[in-house]
JSON list of C-alpha atoms in Angstrom, two decimals:
[
{"chain": "H", "resi": 395, "resn": "MET", "atom": "CA", "xyz": [166.28, 206.98, -3.88]},
{"chain": "H", "resi": 396, "resn": "GLU", "atom": "CA", "xyz": [169.89, 207.75, -2.97]},
{"chain": "H", "resi": 397, "resn": "LEU", "atom": "CA", "xyz": [168.77, 204.55, -0.45]},
{"chain": "H", "resi": 398, "resn": "GLU", "atom": "CA", "xyz": [168.13, 202.20, -3.18]},
{"chain": "H", "resi": 399, "resn": "ALA", "atom": "CA", "xyz": [171.11, 203.25, -6.15]},
{"chain": "H", "resi": 400, "resn": "LEU", "atom": "CA", "xyz": [173.58, 202.98, -2.59]},
{"chain": "H", "resi": 401, "resn": "ARG", "atom": "CA", "xyz": [171.88, 199.83, -2.44]},
{"chain": "H", "resi": 402, "resn": "SER", "atom": "CA", "xyz": [171.55, 198.86, -6.75]},
{"chain": "H", "resi": 403, "resn": "ILE", "atom": "CA", "xyz": [176.13, 199.99, -6.70]},
{"chain": "H", "resi": 404, "resn": "TYR", "atom": "CA", "xyz": [176.94, 197.78, -4.25]},
{"chain": "H", "resi": 405, "resn": "GLU", "atom": "CA", "xyz": [175.16, 195.24, -3.88]},
{"chain": "H", "resi": 406, "resn": "GLY", "atom": "CA", "xyz": [177.44, 191.91, -3.41]},
{"chain": "H", "resi": 407, "resn": "ASP", "atom": "CA", "xyz": [180.49, 194.83, -3.02]},
{"chain": "H", "resi": 408, "resn": "GLU", "atom": "CA", "xyz": [181.89, 192.64, 0.38]},
{"chain": "H", "resi": 409, "resn": "SER", "atom": "CA", "xyz": [182.94, 196.59, 1.79]},
{"chain": "H", "resi": 410, "resn": "PHE", "atom": "CA", "xyz": [179.89, 198.21, 1.93]},
{"chain": "H", "resi": 411, "resn": "ARG", "atom": "CA", "xyz": [177.65, 197.82, 4.76]},
{"chain": "H", "resi": 412, "resn": "GLU", "atom": "CA", "xyz": [174.08, 199.52, 5.47]},
{"chain": "H", "resi": 413, "resn": "LEU", "atom": "CA", "xyz": [174.14, 199.75, 9.50]},
{"chain": "H", "resi": 414, "resn": "SER", "atom": "CA", "xyz": [170.70, 201.26, 8.83]},
{"chain": "H", "resi": 415, "resn": "PRO", "atom": "CA", "xyz": [168.67, 203.25, 6.37]},
{"chain": "H", "resi": 416, "resn": "VAL", "atom": "CA", "xyz": [170.26, 206.65, 7.23]},
{"chain": "H", "resi": 417, "resn": "SER", "atom": "CA", "xyz": [173.80, 204.92, 8.25]},
{"chain": "H", "resi": 418, "resn": "PHE", "atom": "CA", "xyz": [176.79, 203.33, 5.98]},
{"chain": "H", "resi": 419, "resn": "GLN", "atom": "CA", "xyz": [179.40, 201.80, 6.38]},
{"chain": "H", "resi": 420, "resn": "TYR", "atom": "CA", "xyz": [183.15, 201.84, 3.21]},
{"chain": "H", "resi": 421, "resn": "ARG", "atom": "CA", "xyz": [185.55, 199.22, 4.51]},
{"chain": "H", "resi": 422, "resn": "ILE", "atom": "CA", "xyz": [188.41, 201.05, 1.88]},
{"chain": "H", "resi": 423, "resn": "GLY", "atom": "CA", "xyz": [191.26, 198.71, 0.84]},
{"chain": "H", "resi": 424, "resn": "GLU", "atom": "CA", "xyz": [191.42, 195.01, 1.06]},
{"chain": "H", "resi": 425, "resn": "ASN", "atom": "CA", "xyz": [191.11, 193.42, 4.78]},
{"chain": "H", "resi": 426, "resn": "GLY", "atom": "CA", "xyz": [194.97, 192.37, 5.27]},
{"chain": "H", "resi": 427, "resn": "ASP", "atom": "CA", "xyz": [195.90, 195.83, 3.81]},
{"chain": "H", "resi": 428, "resn": "PRO", "atom": "CA", "xyz": [197.51, 197.97, 7.00]},
{"chain": "H", "resi": 429, "resn": "LYS", "atom": "CA", "xyz": [196.33, 200.73, 5.39]},
{"chain": "H", "resi": 430, "resn": "ALA", "atom": "CA", "xyz": [193.16, 200.05, 5.10]},
{"chain": "H", "resi": 431, "resn": "PHE", "atom": "CA", "xyz": [190.23, 201.71, 6.74]},
{"chain": "H", "resi": 432, "resn": "LEU", "atom": "CA", "xyz": [186.49, 202.27, 7.46]},
{"chain": "H", "resi": 433, "resn": "ILE", "atom": "CA", "xyz": [184.33, 205.55, 6.97]},
{"chain": "H", "resi": 434, "resn": "GLU", "atom": "CA", "xyz": [180.46, 205.60, 8.51]},
{"chain": "H", "resi": 435, "resn": "ILE", "atom": "CA", "xyz": [178.47, 207.97, 6.92]},
{"chain": "H", "resi": 436, "resn": "SER", "atom": "CA", "xyz": [174.97, 209.34, 8.58]},
{"chain": "H", "resi": 437, "resn": "TRP", "atom": "CA", "xyz": [172.74, 211.26, 6.92]},
{"chain": "H", "resi": 438, "resn": "THR", "atom": "CA", "xyz": [170.91, 214.17, 9.24]},
{"chain": "H", "resi": 439, "resn": "GLU", "atom": "CA", "xyz": [167.10, 214.96, 8.87]},
{"chain": "H", "resi": 440, "resn": "THR", "atom": "CA", "xyz": [167.97, 217.37, 5.93]},
{"chain": "H", "resi": 441, "resn": "TYR", "atom": "CA", "xyz": [170.22, 214.86, 4.32]},
{"chain": "H", "resi": 442, "resn": "PRO", "atom": "CA", "xyz": [171.69, 216.91, 1.92]},
{"chain": "H", "resi": 443, "resn": "GLN", "atom": "CA", "xyz": [170.90, 220.15, 2.56]},
{"chain": "H", "resi": 444, "resn": "THR", "atom": "CA", "xyz": [173.03, 220.06, 5.43]},
{"chain": "H", "resi": 445, "resn": "PRO", "atom": "CA", "xyz": [175.88, 217.66, 5.23]},
{"chain": "H", "resi": 446, "resn": "PRO", "atom": "CA", "xyz": [176.18, 214.27, 6.74]},
{"chain": "H", "resi": 447, "resn": "ILE", "atom": "CA", "xyz": [177.53, 213.16, 10.54]},
{"chain": "H", "resi": 448, "resn": "LEU", "atom": "CA", "xyz": [181.45, 210.96, 8.98]},
{"chain": "H", "resi": 449, "resn": "SER", "atom": "CA", "xyz": [183.10, 208.75, 11.50]},
{"chain": "H", "resi": 450, "resn": "MET", "atom": "CA", "xyz": [186.14, 206.47, 11.66]},
{"chain": "H", "resi": 451, "resn": "ASN", "atom": "CA", "xyz": [185.31, 206.64, 15.26]},
{"chain": "H", "resi": 452, "resn": "ALA", "atom": "CA", "xyz": [185.00, 202.05, 14.04]},
{"chain": "H", "resi": 453, "resn": "PHE", "atom": "CA", "xyz": [187.00, 198.72, 16.06]},
{"chain": "H", "resi": 454, "resn": "PHE", "atom": "CA", "xyz": [188.25, 198.11, 12.53]},
{"chain": "H", "resi": 455, "resn": "ASN", "atom": "CA", "xyz": [190.90, 201.73, 12.64]},
{"chain": "H", "resi": 456, "resn": "ASN", "atom": "CA", "xyz": [191.85, 201.34, 15.66]},
{"chain": "H", "resi": 457, "resn": "THR", "atom": "CA", "xyz": [195.22, 200.89, 14.68]},
{"chain": "H", "resi": 458, "resn": "ILE", "atom": "CA", "xyz": [195.30, 204.04, 13.01]},
{"chain": "H", "resi": 459, "resn": "SER", "atom": "CA", "xyz": [196.05, 207.07, 15.31]},
{"chain": "H", "resi": 460, "resn": "SER", "atom": "CA", "xyz": [194.14, 209.64, 15.48]},
{"chain": "H", "resi": 461, "resn": "ALA", "atom": "CA", "xyz": [196.09, 212.79, 13.94]},
{"chain": "H", "resi": 462, "resn": "VAL", "atom": "CA", "xyz": [195.76, 210.12, 10.73]},
{"chain": "H", "resi": 463, "resn": "LYS", "atom": "CA", "xyz": [191.26, 209.98, 11.54]},
{"chain": "H", "resi": 464, "resn": "GLN", "atom": "CA", "xyz": [191.44, 214.08, 11.62]},
{"chain": "H", "resi": 465, "resn": "SER", "atom": "CA", "xyz": [193.30, 214.26, 8.58]},
{"chain": "H", "resi": 466, "resn": "ILE", "atom": "CA", "xyz": [190.93, 212.33, 6.69]},
{"chain": "H", "resi": 467, "resn": "LEU", "atom": "CA", "xyz": [187.52, 213.41, 7.90]},
{"chain": "H", "resi": 468, "resn": "ALA", "atom": "CA", "xyz": [189.06, 217.22, 7.17]},
{"chain": "H", "resi": 469, "resn": "LYS", "atom": "CA", "xyz": [189.65, 216.12, 3.52]},
{"chain": "H", "resi": 470, "resn": "LEU", "atom": "CA", "xyz": [186.93, 214.30, 3.21]},
{"chain": "H", "resi": 471, "resn": "GLN", "atom": "CA", "xyz": [184.62, 217.34, 5.35]},
{"chain": "H", "resi": 472, "resn": "GLU", "atom": "CA", "xyz": [185.66, 218.96, 2.35]},
{"chain": "H", "resi": 473, "resn": "ALA", "atom": "CA", "xyz": [184.29, 217.23, -0.45]},
{"chain": "H", "resi": 474, "resn": "VAL", "atom": "CA", "xyz": [181.21, 216.98, 1.59]},
{"chain": "H", "resi": 475, "resn": "GLU", "atom": "CA", "xyz": [180.84, 221.23, 1.53]},
{"chain": "H", "resi": 476, "resn": "ALA", "atom": "CA", "xyz": [182.11, 220.99, -2.52]},
{"chain": "H", "resi": 477, "resn": "ASN", "atom": "CA", "xyz": [178.82, 218.64, -3.06]},
{"chain": "H", "resi": 478, "resn": "LEU", "atom": "CA", "xyz": [176.69, 219.88, -0.22]},
{"chain": "H", "resi": 479, "resn": "GLY", "atom": "CA", "xyz": [172.82, 219.93, -1.94]},
{"chain": "H", "resi": 480, "resn": "THR", "atom": "CA", "xyz": [173.35, 216.46, -3.69]},
{"chain": "H", "resi": 481, "resn": "ALA", "atom": "CA", "xyz": [173.23, 213.23, -2.80]},
{"chain": "H", "resi": 482, "resn": "MET", "atom": "CA", "xyz": [176.83, 212.38, -1.70]},
{"chain": "H", "resi": 483, "resn": "THR", "atom": "CA", "xyz": [177.66, 208.99, 0.06]},
{"chain": "H", "resi": 484, "resn": "TYR", "atom": "CA", "xyz": [178.64, 206.70, -3.11]},
{"chain": "H", "resi": 485, "resn": "THR", "atom": "CA", "xyz": [181.24, 210.71, -4.39]},
{"chain": "H", "resi": 486, "resn": "LEU", "atom": "CA", "xyz": [182.74, 210.87, -0.42]},
{"chain": "H", "resi": 487, "resn": "PHE", "atom": "CA", "xyz": [183.63, 206.67, -0.46]},
{"chain": "H", "resi": 488, "resn": "GLU", "atom": "CA", "xyz": [184.80, 207.00, -4.24]},
{"chain": "H", "resi": 489, "resn": "TYR", "atom": "CA", "xyz": [186.82, 209.79, -3.12]},
{"chain": "H", "resi": 490, "resn": "ALA", "atom": "CA", "xyz": [188.27, 208.16, 0.02]},
{"chain": "H", "resi": 491, "resn": "LYS", "atom": "CA", "xyz": [188.72, 205.52, -2.71]},
{"chain": "H", "resi": 492, "resn": "ASP", "atom": "CA", "xyz": [190.93, 207.95, -4.89]},
{"chain": "H", "resi": 493, "resn": "ASN", "atom": "CA", "xyz": [192.83, 209.33, -2.39]},
{"chain": "H", "resi": 494, "resn": "LYS", "atom": "CA", "xyz": [193.38, 206.35, -0.81]},
{"chain": "H", "resi": 495, "resn": "GLU", "atom": "CA", "xyz": [196.71, 206.54, -0.39]},
{"chain": "H", "resi": 496, "resn": "GLN", "atom": "CA", "xyz": [197.66, 209.82, -0.01]},
{"chain": "H", "resi": 497, "resn": "PHE", "atom": "CA", "xyz": [195.00, 209.96, 3.20]},
{"chain": "H", "resi": 498, "resn": "MET", "atom": "CA", "xyz": [197.32, 207.59, 5.14]},
{"chain": "H", "resi": 499, "resn": "GLU", "atom": "CA", "xyz": [200.38, 208.30, 3.46]},
{"chain": "H", "resi": 500, "resn": "ASN", "atom": "CA", "xyz": [201.48, 209.76, 7.34]},
{"chain": "H", "resi": 501, "resn": "HIS", "atom": "CA", "xyz": [199.81, 206.31, 8.34]},
{"chain": "H", "resi": 502, "resn": "ASN", "atom": "CA", "xyz": [202.73, 203.44, 11.30]},
{"chain": "H", "resi": 503, "resn": "PRO", "atom": "CA", "xyz": [200.59, 201.42, 12.50]},
{"chain": "H", "resi": 504, "resn": "ILE", "atom": "CA", "xyz": [200.08, 201.20, 15.89]},
{"chain": "H", "resi": 505, "resn": "ASN", "atom": "CA", "xyz": [200.07, 197.89, 17.69]},
{"chain": "H", "resi": 506, "resn": "SER", "atom": "CA", "xyz": [196.82, 197.67, 19.25]},
{"chain": "H", "resi": 507, "resn": "ALA", "atom": "CA", "xyz": [198.04, 193.71, 20.51]},
{"chain": "H", "resi": 508, "resn": "THR", "atom": "CA", "xyz": [200.94, 195.68, 22.70]},
{"chain": "H", "resi": 509, "resn": "SER", "atom": "CA", "xyz": [198.37, 198.01, 24.13]},
{"chain": "H", "resi": 510, "resn": "ILE", "atom": "CA", "xyz": [195.83, 195.83, 24.96]},
{"chain": "H", "resi": 511, "resn": "SER", "atom": "CA", "xyz": [198.76, 193.34, 26.84]},
{"chain": "H", "resi": 512, "resn": "ASN", "atom": "CA", "xyz": [199.67, 196.40, 28.65]},
{"chain": "H", "resi": 513, "resn": "ILE", "atom": "CA", "xyz": [195.84, 196.32, 29.99]},
{"chain": "H", "resi": 514, "resn": "ILE", "atom": "CA", "xyz": [195.57, 193.58, 30.99]},
{"chain": "H", "resi": 515, "resn": "SER", "atom": "CA", "xyz": [198.26, 193.05, 32.15]},
{"chain": "H", "resi": 516, "resn": "ILE", "atom": "CA", "xyz": [198.09, 196.55, 33.93]},
{"chain": "H", "resi": 517, "resn": "GLU", "atom": "CA", "xyz": [194.67, 195.04, 35.80]},
{"chain": "H", "resi": 518, "resn": "THR", "atom": "CA", "xyz": [195.93, 191.39, 36.73]},
{"chain": "H", "resi": 519, "resn": "PRO", "atom": "CA", "xyz": [196.45, 191.99, 39.49]},
{"chain": "H", "resi": 520, "resn": "ASN", "atom": "CA", "xyz": [193.42, 193.32, 40.36]},
{"chain": "H", "resi": 521, "resn": "THR", "atom": "CA", "xyz": [191.20, 191.10, 38.91]},
{"chain": "H", "resi": 522, "resn": "ALA", "atom": "CA", "xyz": [193.68, 187.83, 41.20]},
{"chain": "H", "resi": 523, "resn": "PRO", "atom": "CA", "xyz": [191.50, 187.63, 44.07]},
{"chain": "H", "resi": 524, "resn": "SER", "atom": "CA", "xyz": [188.14, 187.21, 42.42]},
{"chain": "H", "resi": 525, "resn": "SER", "atom": "CA", "xyz": [189.15, 184.34, 39.96]},
{"chain": "H", "resi": 526, "resn": "LYS", "atom": "CA", "xyz": [190.20, 182.86, 42.96]},
{"chain": "H", "resi": 527, "resn": "LYS", "atom": "CA", "xyz": [186.69, 183.05, 45.00]},
{"chain": "H", "resi": 528, "resn": "LYS", "atom": "CA", "xyz": [184.98, 181.34, 42.08]},
{"chain": "H", "resi": 529, "resn": "ASP", "atom": "CA", "xyz": [187.83, 178.33, 42.57]},
{"chain": "H", "resi": 530, "resn": "LYS", "atom": "CA", "xyz": [186.95, 177.81, 45.56]},
{"chain": "H", "resi": 531, "resn": "LYS", "atom": "CA", "xyz": [183.29, 177.28, 43.98]},
{"chain": "H", "resi": 532, "resn": "GLU", "atom": "CA", "xyz": [182.71, 173.87, 46.05]},
{"chain": "H", "resi": 533, "resn": "GLN", "atom": "CA", "xyz": [182.52, 171.22, 43.43]},
{"chain": "H", "resi": 534, "resn": "LEU", "atom": "CA", "xyz": [179.46, 168.86, 43.57]},
{"chain": "H", "resi": 535, "resn": "SER", "atom": "CA", "xyz": [179.59, 164.88, 42.16]},
{"chain": "H", "resi": 536, "resn": "LYS", "atom": "CA", "xyz": [177.72, 163.88, 40.26]},
{"chain": "H", "resi": 537, "resn": "ALA", "atom": "CA", "xyz": [175.46, 161.90, 42.55]},
{"chain": "H", "resi": 538, "resn": "GLN", "atom": "CA", "xyz": [175.26, 165.12, 44.65]},
{"chain": "H", "resi": 539, "resn": "LYS", "atom": "CA", "xyz": [173.81, 166.92, 41.61]},
{"chain": "H", "resi": 540, "resn": "ARG", "atom": "CA", "xyz": [171.37, 164.07, 39.91]},
{"chain": "H", "resi": 541, "resn": "LYS", "atom": "CA", "xyz": [169.69, 164.47, 43.93]},
{"chain": "H", "resi": 542, "resn": "LEU", "atom": "CA", "xyz": [169.64, 167.93, 43.76]},
{"chain": "H", "resi": 543, "resn": "ALA", "atom": "CA", "xyz": [168.79, 168.09, 40.76]},
{"chain": "H", "resi": 544, "resn": "ASP", "atom": "CA", "xyz": [165.34, 165.38, 41.00]},
{"chain": "H", "resi": 545, "resn": "LYS", "atom": "CA", "xyz": [164.87, 167.93, 44.11]},
{"chain": "H", "resi": 546, "resn": "THR", "atom": "CA", "xyz": [164.15, 170.72, 42.18]},
{"chain": "H", "resi": 547, "resn": "ASP", "atom": "CA", "xyz": [161.40, 171.02, 39.79]},
{"chain": "H", "resi": 548, "resn": "HIS", "atom": "CA", "xyz": [162.73, 172.46, 36.68]},
{"chain": "H", "resi": 549, "resn": "LYS", "atom": "CA", "xyz": [162.94, 175.89, 36.86]},
{"chain": "H", "resi": 550, "resn": "GLY", "atom": "CA", "xyz": [165.74, 175.07, 40.58]},
{"chain": "H", "resi": 551, "resn": "GLU", "atom": "CA", "xyz": [163.45, 175.32, 42.11]},
{"chain": "H", "resi": 552, "resn": "LEU", "atom": "CA", "xyz": [162.10, 174.08, 45.56]},
{"chain": "H", "resi": 553, "resn": "PRO", "atom": "CA", "xyz": [159.09, 172.70, 44.87]},
{"chain": "H", "resi": 554, "resn": "ARG", "atom": "CA", "xyz": [156.51, 173.90, 47.63]},
{"chain": "H", "resi": 555, "resn": "GLY", "atom": "CA", "xyz": [156.65, 172.85, 51.56]},
{"chain": "H", "resi": 556, "resn": "TRP", "atom": "CA", "xyz": [159.68, 171.07, 51.05]},
{"chain": "H", "resi": 557, "resn": "ASN", "atom": "CA", "xyz": [160.71, 171.68, 54.72]},
{"chain": "H", "resi": 558, "resn": "TRP", "atom": "CA", "xyz": [157.64, 171.89, 55.61]},
{"chain": "H", "resi": 559, "resn": "VAL", "atom": "CA", "xyz": [158.81, 168.97, 57.88]},
{"chain": "H", "resi": 560, "resn": "ASP", "atom": "CA", "xyz": [161.50, 170.17, 59.46]},
{"chain": "H", "resi": 561, "resn": "VAL", "atom": "CA", "xyz": [159.38, 173.28, 61.37]},
{"chain": "H", "resi": 562, "resn": "VAL", "atom": "CA", "xyz": [156.65, 170.39, 61.57]},
{"chain": "H", "resi": 563, "resn": "LYS", "atom": "CA", "xyz": [159.74, 168.52, 64.45]},
{"chain": "H", "resi": 564, "resn": "HIS", "atom": "CA", "xyz": [160.90, 172.42, 65.34]},
{"chain": "H", "resi": 565, "resn": "LEU", "atom": "CA", "xyz": [157.74, 173.60, 66.38]},
{"chain": "H", "resi": 566, "resn": "SER", "atom": "CA", "xyz": [156.85, 169.80, 68.76]},
{"chain": "H", "resi": 567, "resn": "LYS", "atom": "CA", "xyz": [160.21, 170.37, 70.08]},
{"chain": "H", "resi": 568, "resn": "THR", "atom": "CA", "xyz": [160.29, 174.33, 71.08]},
{"chain": "H", "resi": 569, "resn": "GLY", "atom": "CA", "xyz": [156.88, 173.72, 72.51]},
{"chain": "H", "resi": 570, "resn": "SER", "atom": "CA", "xyz": [156.87, 171.00, 73.83]},
{"chain": "H", "resi": 571, "resn": "LYS", "atom": "CA", "xyz": [159.90, 173.03, 76.41]},
{"chain": "H", "resi": 572, "resn": "ASP", "atom": "CA", "xyz": [157.06, 175.95, 76.53]},
{"chain": "H", "resi": 573, "resn": "ASP", "atom": "CA", "xyz": [154.73, 173.70, 78.28]},
{"chain": "H", "resi": 574, "resn": "GLU", "atom": "CA", "xyz": [157.79, 172.24, 81.35]}
]
């Protein structure tokens, strides 16, 4: 029943996303808003008698410090306990929307771009030698590629027996030496 209600309430709402019939995401705030965050609610098998699983581990929340995330989850957990035994997904999403400013009052955006670039710059020396090996790969001309394509079938495999002539020549040379 709650699933159908959520689908009809949030139909056409770009902030709402149904990940599975028991897991939902809702973006609190507009897309460009630095104080926007994403909440994920997953129902357990015994929901609503037992609390749903709340998460803020989405990539969207990477600029939010873990302390702010924990604070938001703690406040949502209080709302969960107050609504235990009733369908509460809609209530939790609306509670988060109504209290967005209070939730994000201590939020100072973490510049994830600098941390990513630091990671990349740290890893660059390790990846440099392997990229040089790739650069040394032999480049084939168009004629060489065409010749190779003509030799192989559609799977890129050589036809059966393509090297038999070489084998026969080799055996005939080695066989003649044994006779001498």
